[in-house]
Short mmCIF file of C-alpha atoms and ligand atoms in Angstrom, two decimals:
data_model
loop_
_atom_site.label_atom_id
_atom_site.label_comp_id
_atom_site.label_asym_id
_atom_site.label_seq_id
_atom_site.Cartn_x
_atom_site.Cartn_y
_atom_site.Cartn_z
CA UNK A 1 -11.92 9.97 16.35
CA UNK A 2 -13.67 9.27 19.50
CA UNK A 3 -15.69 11.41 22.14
CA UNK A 4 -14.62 13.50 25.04
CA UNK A 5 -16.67 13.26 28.53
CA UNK A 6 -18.37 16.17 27.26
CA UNK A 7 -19.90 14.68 24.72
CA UNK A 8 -16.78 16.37 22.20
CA UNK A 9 -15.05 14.76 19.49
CA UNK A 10 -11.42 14.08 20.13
CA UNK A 11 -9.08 13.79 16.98
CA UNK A 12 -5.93 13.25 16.54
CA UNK A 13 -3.55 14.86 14.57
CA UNK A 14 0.43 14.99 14.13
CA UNK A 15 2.07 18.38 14.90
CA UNK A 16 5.77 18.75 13.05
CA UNK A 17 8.26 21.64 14.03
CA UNK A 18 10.39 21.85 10.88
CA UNK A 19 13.69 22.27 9.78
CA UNK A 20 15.15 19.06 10.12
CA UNK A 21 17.53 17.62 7.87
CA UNK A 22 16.80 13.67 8.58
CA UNK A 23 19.79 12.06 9.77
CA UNK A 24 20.38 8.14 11.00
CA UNK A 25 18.75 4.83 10.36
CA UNK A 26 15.47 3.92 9.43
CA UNK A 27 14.20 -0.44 9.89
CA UNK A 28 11.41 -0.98 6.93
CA UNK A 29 8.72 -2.93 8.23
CA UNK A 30 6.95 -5.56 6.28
CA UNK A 31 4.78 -4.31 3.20
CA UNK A 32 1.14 -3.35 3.93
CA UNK A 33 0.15 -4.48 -0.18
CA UNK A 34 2.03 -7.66 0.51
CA UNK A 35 0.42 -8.56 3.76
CA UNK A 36 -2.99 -7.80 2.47
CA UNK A 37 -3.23 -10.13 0.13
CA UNK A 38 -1.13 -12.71 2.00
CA UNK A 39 -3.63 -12.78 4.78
CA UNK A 40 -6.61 -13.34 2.79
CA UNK A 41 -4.80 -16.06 0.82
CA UNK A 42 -3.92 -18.01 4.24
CA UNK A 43 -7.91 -18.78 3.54
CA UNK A 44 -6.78 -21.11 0.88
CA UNK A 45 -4.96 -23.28 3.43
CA UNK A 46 -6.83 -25.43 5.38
CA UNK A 47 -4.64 -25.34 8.58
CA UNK A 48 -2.47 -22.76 10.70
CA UNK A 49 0.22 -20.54 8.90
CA UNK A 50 2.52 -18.25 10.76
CA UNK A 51 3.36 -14.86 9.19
CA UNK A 52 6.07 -12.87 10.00
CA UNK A 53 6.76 -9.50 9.53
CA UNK A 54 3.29 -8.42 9.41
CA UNK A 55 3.26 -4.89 9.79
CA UNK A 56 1.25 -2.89 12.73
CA UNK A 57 -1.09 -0.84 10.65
CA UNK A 58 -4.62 -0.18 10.97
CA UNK A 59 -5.07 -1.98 7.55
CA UNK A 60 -4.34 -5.32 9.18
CA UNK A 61 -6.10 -4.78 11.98
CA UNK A 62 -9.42 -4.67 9.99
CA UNK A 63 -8.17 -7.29 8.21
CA UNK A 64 -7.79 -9.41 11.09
CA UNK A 65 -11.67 -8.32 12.25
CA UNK A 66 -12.80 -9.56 8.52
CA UNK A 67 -11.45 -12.25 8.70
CA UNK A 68 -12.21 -13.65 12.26
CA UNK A 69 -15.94 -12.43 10.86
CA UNK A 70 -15.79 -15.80 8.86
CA UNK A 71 -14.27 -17.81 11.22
CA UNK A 72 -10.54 -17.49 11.07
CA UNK A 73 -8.75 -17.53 14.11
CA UNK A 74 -5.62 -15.49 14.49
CA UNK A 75 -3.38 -15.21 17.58
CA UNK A 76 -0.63 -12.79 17.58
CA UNK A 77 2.39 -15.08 18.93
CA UNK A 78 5.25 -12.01 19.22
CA UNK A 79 5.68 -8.84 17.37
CA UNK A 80 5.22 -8.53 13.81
CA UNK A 81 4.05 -12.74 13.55
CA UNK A 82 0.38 -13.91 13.84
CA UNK A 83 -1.07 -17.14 13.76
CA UNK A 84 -3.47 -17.88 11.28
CA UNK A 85 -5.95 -20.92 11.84
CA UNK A 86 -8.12 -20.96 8.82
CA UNK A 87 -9.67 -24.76 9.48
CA UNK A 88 -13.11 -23.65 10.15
CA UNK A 89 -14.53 -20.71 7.39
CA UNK A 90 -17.91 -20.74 8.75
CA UNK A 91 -19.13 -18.11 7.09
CA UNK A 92 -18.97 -16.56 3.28
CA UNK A 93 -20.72 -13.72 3.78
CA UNK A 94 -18.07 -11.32 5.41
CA UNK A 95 -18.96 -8.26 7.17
CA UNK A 96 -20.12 -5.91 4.80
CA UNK A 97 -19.36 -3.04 7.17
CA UNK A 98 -15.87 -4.12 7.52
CA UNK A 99 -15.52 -4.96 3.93
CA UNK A 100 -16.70 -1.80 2.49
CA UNK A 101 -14.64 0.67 4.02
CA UNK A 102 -11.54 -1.09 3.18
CA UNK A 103 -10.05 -1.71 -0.38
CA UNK A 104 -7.83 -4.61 -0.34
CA UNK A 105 -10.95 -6.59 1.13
CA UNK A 106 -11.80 -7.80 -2.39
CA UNK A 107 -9.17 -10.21 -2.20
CA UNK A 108 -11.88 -12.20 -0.28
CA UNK A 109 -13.68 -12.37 -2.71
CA UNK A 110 -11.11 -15.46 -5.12
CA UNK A 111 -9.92 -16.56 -1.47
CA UNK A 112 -13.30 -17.50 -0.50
CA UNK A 113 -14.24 -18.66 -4.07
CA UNK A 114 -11.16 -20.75 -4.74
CA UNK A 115 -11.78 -22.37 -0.94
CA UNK A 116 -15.22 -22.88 -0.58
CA UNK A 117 -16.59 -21.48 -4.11
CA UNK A 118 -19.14 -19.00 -2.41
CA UNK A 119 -18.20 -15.38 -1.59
CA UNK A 120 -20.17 -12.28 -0.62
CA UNK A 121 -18.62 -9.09 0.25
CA UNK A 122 -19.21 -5.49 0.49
CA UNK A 123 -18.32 -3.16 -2.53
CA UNK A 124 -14.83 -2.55 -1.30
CA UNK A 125 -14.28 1.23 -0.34
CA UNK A 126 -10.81 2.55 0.21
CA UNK A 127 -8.36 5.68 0.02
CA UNK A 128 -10.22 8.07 -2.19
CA UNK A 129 -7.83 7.87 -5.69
CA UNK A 130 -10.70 8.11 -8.52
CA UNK A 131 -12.66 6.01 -10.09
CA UNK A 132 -11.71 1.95 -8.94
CA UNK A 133 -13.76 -0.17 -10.73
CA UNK A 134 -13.18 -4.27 -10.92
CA UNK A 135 -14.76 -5.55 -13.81
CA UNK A 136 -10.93 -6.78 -14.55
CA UNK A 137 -11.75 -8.91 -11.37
CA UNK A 138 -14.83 -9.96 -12.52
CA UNK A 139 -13.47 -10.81 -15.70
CA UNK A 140 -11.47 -13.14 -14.16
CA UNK A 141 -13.77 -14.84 -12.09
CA UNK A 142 -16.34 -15.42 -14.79
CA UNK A 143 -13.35 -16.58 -17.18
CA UNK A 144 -12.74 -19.22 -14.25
CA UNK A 145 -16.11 -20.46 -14.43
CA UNK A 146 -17.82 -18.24 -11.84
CA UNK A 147 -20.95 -16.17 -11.54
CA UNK A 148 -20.80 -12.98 -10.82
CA UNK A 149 -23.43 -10.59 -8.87
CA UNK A 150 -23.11 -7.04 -7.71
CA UNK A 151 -26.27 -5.27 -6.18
CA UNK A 152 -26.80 -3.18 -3.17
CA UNK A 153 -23.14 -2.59 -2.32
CA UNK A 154 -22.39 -6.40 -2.40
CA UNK A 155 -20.61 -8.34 -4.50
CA UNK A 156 -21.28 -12.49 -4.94
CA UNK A 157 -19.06 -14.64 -6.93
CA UNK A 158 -20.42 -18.30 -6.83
CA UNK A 159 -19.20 -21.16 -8.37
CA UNK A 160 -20.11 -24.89 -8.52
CA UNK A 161 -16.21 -26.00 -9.61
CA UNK A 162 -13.54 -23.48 -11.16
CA UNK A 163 -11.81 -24.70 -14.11
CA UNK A 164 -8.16 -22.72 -14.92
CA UNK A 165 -8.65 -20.91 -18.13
CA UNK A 166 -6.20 -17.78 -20.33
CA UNK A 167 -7.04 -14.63 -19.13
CA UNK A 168 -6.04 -11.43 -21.02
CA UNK A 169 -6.37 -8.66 -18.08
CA UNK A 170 -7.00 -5.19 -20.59
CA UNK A 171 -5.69 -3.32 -17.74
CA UNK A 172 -2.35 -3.86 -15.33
CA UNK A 173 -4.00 -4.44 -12.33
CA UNK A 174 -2.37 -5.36 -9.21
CA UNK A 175 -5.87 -6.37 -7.54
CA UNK A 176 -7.42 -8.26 -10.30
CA UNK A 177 -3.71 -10.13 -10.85
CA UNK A 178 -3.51 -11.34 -7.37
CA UNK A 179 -7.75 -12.01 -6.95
CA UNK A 180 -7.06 -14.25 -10.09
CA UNK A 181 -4.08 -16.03 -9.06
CA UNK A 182 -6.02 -16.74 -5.13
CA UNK A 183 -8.57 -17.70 -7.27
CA UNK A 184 -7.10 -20.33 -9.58
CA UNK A 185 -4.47 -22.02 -7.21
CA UNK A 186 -6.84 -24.69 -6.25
CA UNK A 187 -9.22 -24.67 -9.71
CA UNK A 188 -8.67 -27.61 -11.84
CA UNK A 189 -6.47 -27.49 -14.59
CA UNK A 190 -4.23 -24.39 -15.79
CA UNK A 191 -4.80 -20.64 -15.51
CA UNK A 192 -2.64 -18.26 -17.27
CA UNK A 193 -2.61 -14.39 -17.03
CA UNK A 194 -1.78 -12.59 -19.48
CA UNK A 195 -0.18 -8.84 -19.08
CA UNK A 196 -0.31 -9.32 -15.14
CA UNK A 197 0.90 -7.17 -12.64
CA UNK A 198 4.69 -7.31 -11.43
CA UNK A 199 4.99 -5.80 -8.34
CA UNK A 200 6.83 -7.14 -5.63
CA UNK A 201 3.78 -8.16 -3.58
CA UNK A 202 2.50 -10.67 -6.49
CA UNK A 203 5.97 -11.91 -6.28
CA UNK A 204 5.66 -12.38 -2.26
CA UNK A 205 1.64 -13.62 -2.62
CA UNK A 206 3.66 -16.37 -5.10
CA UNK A 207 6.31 -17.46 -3.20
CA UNK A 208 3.58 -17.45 0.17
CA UNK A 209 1.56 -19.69 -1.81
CA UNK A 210 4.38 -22.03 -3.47
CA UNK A 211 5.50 -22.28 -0.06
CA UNK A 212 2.09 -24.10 0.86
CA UNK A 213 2.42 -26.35 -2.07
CA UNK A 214 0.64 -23.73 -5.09
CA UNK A 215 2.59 -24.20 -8.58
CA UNK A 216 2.67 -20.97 -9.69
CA UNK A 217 5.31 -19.79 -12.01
CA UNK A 218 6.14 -16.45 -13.59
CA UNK A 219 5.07 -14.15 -10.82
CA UNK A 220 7.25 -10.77 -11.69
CA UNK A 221 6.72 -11.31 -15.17
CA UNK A 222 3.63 -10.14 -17.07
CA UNK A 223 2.52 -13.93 -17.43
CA UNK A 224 1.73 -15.82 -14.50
CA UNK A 225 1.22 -19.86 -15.16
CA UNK A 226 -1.26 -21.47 -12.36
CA UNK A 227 -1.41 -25.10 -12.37
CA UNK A 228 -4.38 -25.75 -9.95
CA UNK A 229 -3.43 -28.50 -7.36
CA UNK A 230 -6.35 -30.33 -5.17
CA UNK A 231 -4.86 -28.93 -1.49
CA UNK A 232 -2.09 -26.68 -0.45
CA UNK A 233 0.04 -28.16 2.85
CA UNK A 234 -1.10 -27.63 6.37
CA UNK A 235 1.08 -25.95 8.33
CA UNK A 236 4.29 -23.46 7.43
CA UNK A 237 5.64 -20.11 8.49
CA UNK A 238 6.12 -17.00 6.15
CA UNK A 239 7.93 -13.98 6.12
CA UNK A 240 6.54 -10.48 4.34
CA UNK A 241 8.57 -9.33 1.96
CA UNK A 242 10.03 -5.84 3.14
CA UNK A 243 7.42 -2.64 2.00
CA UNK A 244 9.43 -0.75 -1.15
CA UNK A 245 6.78 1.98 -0.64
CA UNK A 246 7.97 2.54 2.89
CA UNK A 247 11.58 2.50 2.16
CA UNK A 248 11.05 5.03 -1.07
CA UNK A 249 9.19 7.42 1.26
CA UNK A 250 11.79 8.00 3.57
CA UNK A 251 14.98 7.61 0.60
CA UNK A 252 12.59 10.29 -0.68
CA UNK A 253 12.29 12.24 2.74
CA UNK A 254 16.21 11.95 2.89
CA UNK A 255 16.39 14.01 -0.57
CA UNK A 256 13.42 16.48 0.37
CA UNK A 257 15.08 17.24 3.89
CA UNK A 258 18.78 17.14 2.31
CA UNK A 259 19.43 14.44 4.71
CA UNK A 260 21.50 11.69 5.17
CA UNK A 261 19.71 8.38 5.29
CA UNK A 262 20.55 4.67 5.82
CA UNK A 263 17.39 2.48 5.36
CA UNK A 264 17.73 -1.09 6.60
CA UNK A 265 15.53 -4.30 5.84
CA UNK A 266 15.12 -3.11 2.04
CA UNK A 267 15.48 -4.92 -1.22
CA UNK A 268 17.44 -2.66 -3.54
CA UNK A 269 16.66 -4.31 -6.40
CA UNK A 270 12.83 -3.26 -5.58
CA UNK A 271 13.97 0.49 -4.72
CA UNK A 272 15.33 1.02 -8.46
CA UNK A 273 12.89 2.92 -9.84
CA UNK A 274 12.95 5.45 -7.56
CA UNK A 275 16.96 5.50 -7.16
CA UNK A 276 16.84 6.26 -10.83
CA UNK A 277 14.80 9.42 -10.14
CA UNK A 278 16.69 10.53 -6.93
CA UNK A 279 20.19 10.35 -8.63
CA UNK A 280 19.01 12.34 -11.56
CA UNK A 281 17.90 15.17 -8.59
CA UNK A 282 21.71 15.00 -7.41
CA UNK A 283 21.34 13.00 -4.50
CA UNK A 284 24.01 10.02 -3.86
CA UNK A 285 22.51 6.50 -2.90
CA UNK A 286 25.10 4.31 -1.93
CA UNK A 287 23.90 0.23 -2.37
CA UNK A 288 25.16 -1.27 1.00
CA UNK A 289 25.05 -4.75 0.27
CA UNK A 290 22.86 -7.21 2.03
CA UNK A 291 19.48 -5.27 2.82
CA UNK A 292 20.50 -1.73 3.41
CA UNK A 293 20.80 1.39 1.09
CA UNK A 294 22.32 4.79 2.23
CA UNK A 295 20.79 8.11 0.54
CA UNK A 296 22.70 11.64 0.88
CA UNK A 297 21.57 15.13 -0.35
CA UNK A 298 23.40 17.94 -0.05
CA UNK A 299 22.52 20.58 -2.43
CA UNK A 300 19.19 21.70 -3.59
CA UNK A 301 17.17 18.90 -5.66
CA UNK A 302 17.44 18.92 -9.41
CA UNK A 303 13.84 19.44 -11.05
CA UNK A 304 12.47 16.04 -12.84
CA UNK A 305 9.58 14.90 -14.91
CA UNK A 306 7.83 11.71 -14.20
CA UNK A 307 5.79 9.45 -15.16
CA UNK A 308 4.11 7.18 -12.37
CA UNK A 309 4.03 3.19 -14.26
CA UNK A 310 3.04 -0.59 -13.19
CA UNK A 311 6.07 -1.99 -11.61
CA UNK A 312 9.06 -1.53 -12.85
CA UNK A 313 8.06 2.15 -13.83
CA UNK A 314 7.83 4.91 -11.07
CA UNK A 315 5.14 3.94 -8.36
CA UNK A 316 2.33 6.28 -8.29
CA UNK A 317 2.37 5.68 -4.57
CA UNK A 318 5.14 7.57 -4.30
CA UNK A 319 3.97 10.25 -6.36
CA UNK A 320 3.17 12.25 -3.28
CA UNK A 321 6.69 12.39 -1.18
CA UNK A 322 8.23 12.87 -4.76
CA UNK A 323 6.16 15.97 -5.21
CA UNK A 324 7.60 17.35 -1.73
CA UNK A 325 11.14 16.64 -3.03
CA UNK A 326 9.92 18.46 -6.65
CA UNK A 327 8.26 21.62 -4.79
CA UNK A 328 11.56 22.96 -3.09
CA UNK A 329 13.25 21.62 -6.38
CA UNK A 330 15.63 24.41 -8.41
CA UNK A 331 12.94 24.65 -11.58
CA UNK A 332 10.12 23.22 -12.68
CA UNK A 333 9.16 19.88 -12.77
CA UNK A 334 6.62 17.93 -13.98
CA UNK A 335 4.67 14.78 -12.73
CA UNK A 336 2.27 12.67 -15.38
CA UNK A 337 -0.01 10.34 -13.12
CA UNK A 338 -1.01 7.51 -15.45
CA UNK A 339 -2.70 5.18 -12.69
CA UNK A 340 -5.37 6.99 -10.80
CA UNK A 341 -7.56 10.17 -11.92
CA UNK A 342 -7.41 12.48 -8.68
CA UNK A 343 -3.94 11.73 -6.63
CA UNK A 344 -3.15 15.66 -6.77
CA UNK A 345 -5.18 16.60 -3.86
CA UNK A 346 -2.25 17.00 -1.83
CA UNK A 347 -0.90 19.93 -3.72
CA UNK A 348 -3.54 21.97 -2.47
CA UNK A 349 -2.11 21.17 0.94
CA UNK A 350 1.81 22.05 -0.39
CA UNK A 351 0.49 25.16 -2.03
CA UNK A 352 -0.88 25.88 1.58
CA UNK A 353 2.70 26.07 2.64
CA UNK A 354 3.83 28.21 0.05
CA UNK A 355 4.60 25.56 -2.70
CA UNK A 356 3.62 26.51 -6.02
CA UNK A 357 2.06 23.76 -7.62
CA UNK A 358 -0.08 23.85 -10.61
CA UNK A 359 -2.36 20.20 -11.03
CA UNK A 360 -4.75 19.82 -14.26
CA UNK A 361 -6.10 16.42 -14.39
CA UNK A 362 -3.57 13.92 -14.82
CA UNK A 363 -0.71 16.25 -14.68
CA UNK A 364 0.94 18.81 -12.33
CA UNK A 365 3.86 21.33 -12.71
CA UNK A 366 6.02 22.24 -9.59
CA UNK A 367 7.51 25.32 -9.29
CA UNK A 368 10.14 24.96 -6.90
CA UNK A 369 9.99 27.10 -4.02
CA UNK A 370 13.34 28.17 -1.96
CA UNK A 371 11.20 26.89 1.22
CA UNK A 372 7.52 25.76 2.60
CA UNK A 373 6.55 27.21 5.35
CA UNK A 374 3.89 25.29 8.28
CA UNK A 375 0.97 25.44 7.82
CA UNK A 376 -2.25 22.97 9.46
CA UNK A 377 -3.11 20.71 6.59
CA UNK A 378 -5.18 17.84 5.28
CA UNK A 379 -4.39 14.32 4.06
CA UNK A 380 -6.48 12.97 1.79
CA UNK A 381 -5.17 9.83 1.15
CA UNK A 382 -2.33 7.43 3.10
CA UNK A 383 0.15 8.54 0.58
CA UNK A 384 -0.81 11.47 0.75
CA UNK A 385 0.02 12.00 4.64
CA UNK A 386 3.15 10.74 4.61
CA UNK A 387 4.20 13.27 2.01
CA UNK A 388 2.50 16.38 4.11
CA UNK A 389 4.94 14.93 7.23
CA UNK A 390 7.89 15.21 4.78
CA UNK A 391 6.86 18.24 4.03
CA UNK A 392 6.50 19.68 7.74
CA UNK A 393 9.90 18.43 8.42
CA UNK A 394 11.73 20.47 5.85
CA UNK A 395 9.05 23.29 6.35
CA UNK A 396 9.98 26.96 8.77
CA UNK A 397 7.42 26.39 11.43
CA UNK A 398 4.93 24.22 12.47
CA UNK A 399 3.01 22.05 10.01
CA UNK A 400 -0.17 20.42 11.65
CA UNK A 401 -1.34 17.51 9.87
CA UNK A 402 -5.14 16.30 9.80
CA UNK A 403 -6.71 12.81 8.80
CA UNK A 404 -4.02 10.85 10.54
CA UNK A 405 -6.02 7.81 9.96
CA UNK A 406 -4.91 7.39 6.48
CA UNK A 407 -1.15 7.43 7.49
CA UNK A 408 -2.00 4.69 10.16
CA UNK A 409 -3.19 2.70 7.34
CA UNK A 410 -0.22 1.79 6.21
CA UNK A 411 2.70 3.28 8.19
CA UNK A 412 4.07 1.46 11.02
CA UNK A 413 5.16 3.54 13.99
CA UNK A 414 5.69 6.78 11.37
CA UNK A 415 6.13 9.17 14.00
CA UNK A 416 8.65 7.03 16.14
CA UNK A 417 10.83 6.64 12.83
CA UNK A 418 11.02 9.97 11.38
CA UNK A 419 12.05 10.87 15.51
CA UNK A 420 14.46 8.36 15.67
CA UNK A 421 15.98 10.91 12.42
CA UNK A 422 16.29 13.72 14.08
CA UNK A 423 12.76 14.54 13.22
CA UNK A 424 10.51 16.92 15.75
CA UNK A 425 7.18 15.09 15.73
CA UNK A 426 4.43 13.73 17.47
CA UNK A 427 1.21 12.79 17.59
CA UNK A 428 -1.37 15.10 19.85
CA UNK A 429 -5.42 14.82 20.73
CA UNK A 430 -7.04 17.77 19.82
CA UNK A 431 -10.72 18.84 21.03
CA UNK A 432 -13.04 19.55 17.96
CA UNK A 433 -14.49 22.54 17.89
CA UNK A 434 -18.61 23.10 17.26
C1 EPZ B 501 -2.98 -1.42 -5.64
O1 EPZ B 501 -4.31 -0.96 -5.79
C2 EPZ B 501 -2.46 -0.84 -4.36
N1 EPZ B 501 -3.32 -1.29 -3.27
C3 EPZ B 501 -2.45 0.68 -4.44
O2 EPZ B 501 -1.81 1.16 -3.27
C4 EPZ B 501 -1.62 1.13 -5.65
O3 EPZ B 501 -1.75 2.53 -5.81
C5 EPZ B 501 -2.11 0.43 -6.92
O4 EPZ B 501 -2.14 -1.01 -6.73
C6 EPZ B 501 -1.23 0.71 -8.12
O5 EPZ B 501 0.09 0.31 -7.85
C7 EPZ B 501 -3.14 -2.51 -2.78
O6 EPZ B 501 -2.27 -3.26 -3.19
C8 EPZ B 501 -4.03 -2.90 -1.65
P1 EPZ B 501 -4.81 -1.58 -9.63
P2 EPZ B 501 -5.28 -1.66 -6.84
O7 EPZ B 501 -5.88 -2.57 -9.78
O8 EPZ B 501 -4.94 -3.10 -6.89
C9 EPZ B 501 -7.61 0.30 -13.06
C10 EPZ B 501 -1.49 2.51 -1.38
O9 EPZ B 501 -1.33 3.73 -1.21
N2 EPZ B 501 -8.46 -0.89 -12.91
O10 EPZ B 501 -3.41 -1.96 -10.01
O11 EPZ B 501 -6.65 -1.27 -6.50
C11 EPZ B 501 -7.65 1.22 -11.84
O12 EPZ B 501 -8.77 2.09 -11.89
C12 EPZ B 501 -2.54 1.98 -2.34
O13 EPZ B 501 -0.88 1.63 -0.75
C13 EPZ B 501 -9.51 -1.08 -13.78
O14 EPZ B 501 -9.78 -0.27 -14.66
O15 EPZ B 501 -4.80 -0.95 -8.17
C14 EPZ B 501 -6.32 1.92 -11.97
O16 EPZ B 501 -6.44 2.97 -12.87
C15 EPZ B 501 -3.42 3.03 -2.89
N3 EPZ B 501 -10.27 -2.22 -13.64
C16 EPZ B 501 -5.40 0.86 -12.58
O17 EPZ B 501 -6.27 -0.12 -13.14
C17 EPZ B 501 -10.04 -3.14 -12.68
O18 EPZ B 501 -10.77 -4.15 -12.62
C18 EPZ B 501 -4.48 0.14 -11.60
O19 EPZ B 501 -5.23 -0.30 -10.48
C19 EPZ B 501 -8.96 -2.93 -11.80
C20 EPZ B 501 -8.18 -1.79 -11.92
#
């Protein structure tokens, strides 16, 4: 948001004249949860990395800001690549400004403890889920020989030397898996965690940080094996894995729109659990070797139940565009969220547009509905807007969507894609009133 000569605010929002059934290719960018933790963890290196296929989100940009707020130097050398000179941390207090309003800034927090074993950051803030604590984190980090102090919004983690240790995480936590593993990779001895994470971004954050000499092993299966090593390399280039999140949003936008949808730069293998849901709706996804998947839908979905898991189960960030596909679904169909305690928001938004959705808790039923109809609406969360643009696009009318700055988070160019489909959006300033 930003002000008008007149002293106004100016927002932004994203107008969508539906009915659009998506057709044509969509590129996947890089993935936003990857690069997150792969740009804190270039903190570990003590020289220049080059990423590729970073994507252009707002969530990297404040990344960037943090981390040049400690003394990293990054230089964008061509589209989708920065330069990451890490030589000189000068700092371990980050900018606790910058730090809170953004969640994945707690990876900081074992990047700047496993480099210079001193870290203070701001109580990370975020997309507004529930409750997100990180005593799992902090766990960790004391397990690895750290002290750990959280007052006034800050949290320190200080340690003299770590030393690897087992670590049982009670929860599957992507965050506190990867903050251990940045962490440990230069702590002496071994580290092992037990029931990690197995998402595709540990994998990449794994293969980043073999690359620059780490020996970590088991990344992608629910124990990870760190054997600390004194230094990693000085200089290498990476490339992001693709984003599975971005590439199930639009298979999913293919079914909710009864599209037709190839989706390039995509690992299929990544993409399963949400193929296994789409088939069982009646749509066909046709594997097209290499890095590309095709999804088709002609008929009205099939209702579903599901359950949103860690990796390999359903992702509960695509519990949103799933619940666009489920609320013009023939019957009713259920969704169990078993990762965070308020991800429903957005069905007040649907039922806006005629969906009839029914959320209690952890668990909502969707009625499906012959057809939504435009309405202006919220987004409360990243996921969140992405699934209200899905829905304006299959929508009668026009759908105005609010809080675009959660869907900049983490979509690249969302607007230019979806039009590149067929899709009849764009993004307009609007004058706030009062
Ligand atoms: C990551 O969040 C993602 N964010 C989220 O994506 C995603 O929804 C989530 O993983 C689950 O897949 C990033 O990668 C930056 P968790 P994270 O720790 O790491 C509980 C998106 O839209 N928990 O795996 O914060 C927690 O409350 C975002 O891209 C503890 O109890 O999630 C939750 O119920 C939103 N104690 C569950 O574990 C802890 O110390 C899983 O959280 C840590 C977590």
């Amino acid at each position: 948001m930003e002000n008008d000569t007149n002293g106004g605010n100016i927002l932004e929002k994203i107008v969508v004249e539906g009915k659009t059934k998506l057709k044509g290719e969509v590129t996947i960018s890089g993935a936003k949860n990857a690069a997150v933790a792969i740009l804190p963890a270039t903190i570990l290196v003590n020289g220049i990395c080059i990423i590729e296929n970073v994507p252009e989100i707002s969530d990297i940009k404040a990344y960037c800001k943090i981390l040049e707020s400690i003394g990293v130097k990054i230089r964008k050398i061509a589209k989708n690549t920065l330069e990451i000179d890490s030589r000189n941390i000068n700092n371990i207090e980050a900018s606790i400004d910058l730090t809170s309003k953004f969640r994945a800034s707690y990876y900081l927090a074992g990047a700047l403890l496993g480099r210079c074993g001193h870290a203070i950051i701001g109580m990370p803030g975020g997309c507004k889920l529930g409750a997100r604590p990180m005593d799992q984190h902090i766990k960790a980090f004391e397990l690895l020989g750290a002290t750990v102090e959280t007052e006034q919004g800050k949290i320190e983690v200080k340690a003299d030397k770590l030393q690897g240790n087992s670590i049982y995480l009670d929860i599957v936590s992507v965050g506190a898996t990867i903050n251990t593993m940045l962490a440990a990779v230069l702590a002496d001895g071994v580290t092992t965690i037990e029931n990690a994470a197995k998402e595709p971004h540990i994998v990449d954050l794994a293969n980043f940080l073999n690359k620059m000499g780490a020996n970590i092993m088991g990344a992608g299966t629910d124990r990870i094996r760190i054997q600390g090593v004194p230094e990693l390399k000085k200089n290498d280039t990476y490339s992001v894995v693709p984003d599975q999140i971005e590439a199930g949003t639009f298979m999913l936008a293919a079914v909710a729109t009864r599209g037709d949808v190839i989706i390039r730069n995509c690992i299929t293998k990544h993409l399963e659990p949400i193929t296994a849901k789409i088939v069982e709706m009646g749509a066909e996804v046709e594997d097209l070797g290499g890095d590309a998947i095709r999804v088709k839908c002609t008929n009205r979905p099939n209702k579903i139940n599901i359950k949103t898991l860690p990796y390999p189960g359903f992702p509960t960030d695509l519990q949103p565009p799933m619940g666009v596909a489920m609320s013009i679904a023939d019957g009713t169909s259920v969704i169990n969220e078993s990762i965070w305690d308020s991800r429903f928001q957005y069905t007040e938004e649907l039922n806006r547009m005629g969906a009839k959705i029914t959320a209690q808790g952890k668990v909502a039923f969707f009625e499906g509905v012959d057809n939504l109809i435009g309405a202006p609406v919220y987004a409360s969360d990243l996921r969140a807007g992405a699934a209200l643009i899905i829905a304006g696009i299959l929508a009668e009318g026009t759908t105005q969507i609010y809080n675009v700055e959660y869907i900049d988070r983490g979509y690249e160019n969302i607007e230019e894609k979806f039009r590149n489909l067929g899709a009849k959006i764009e993004r307009v300033e609007e004058k706030e009133e009062g």
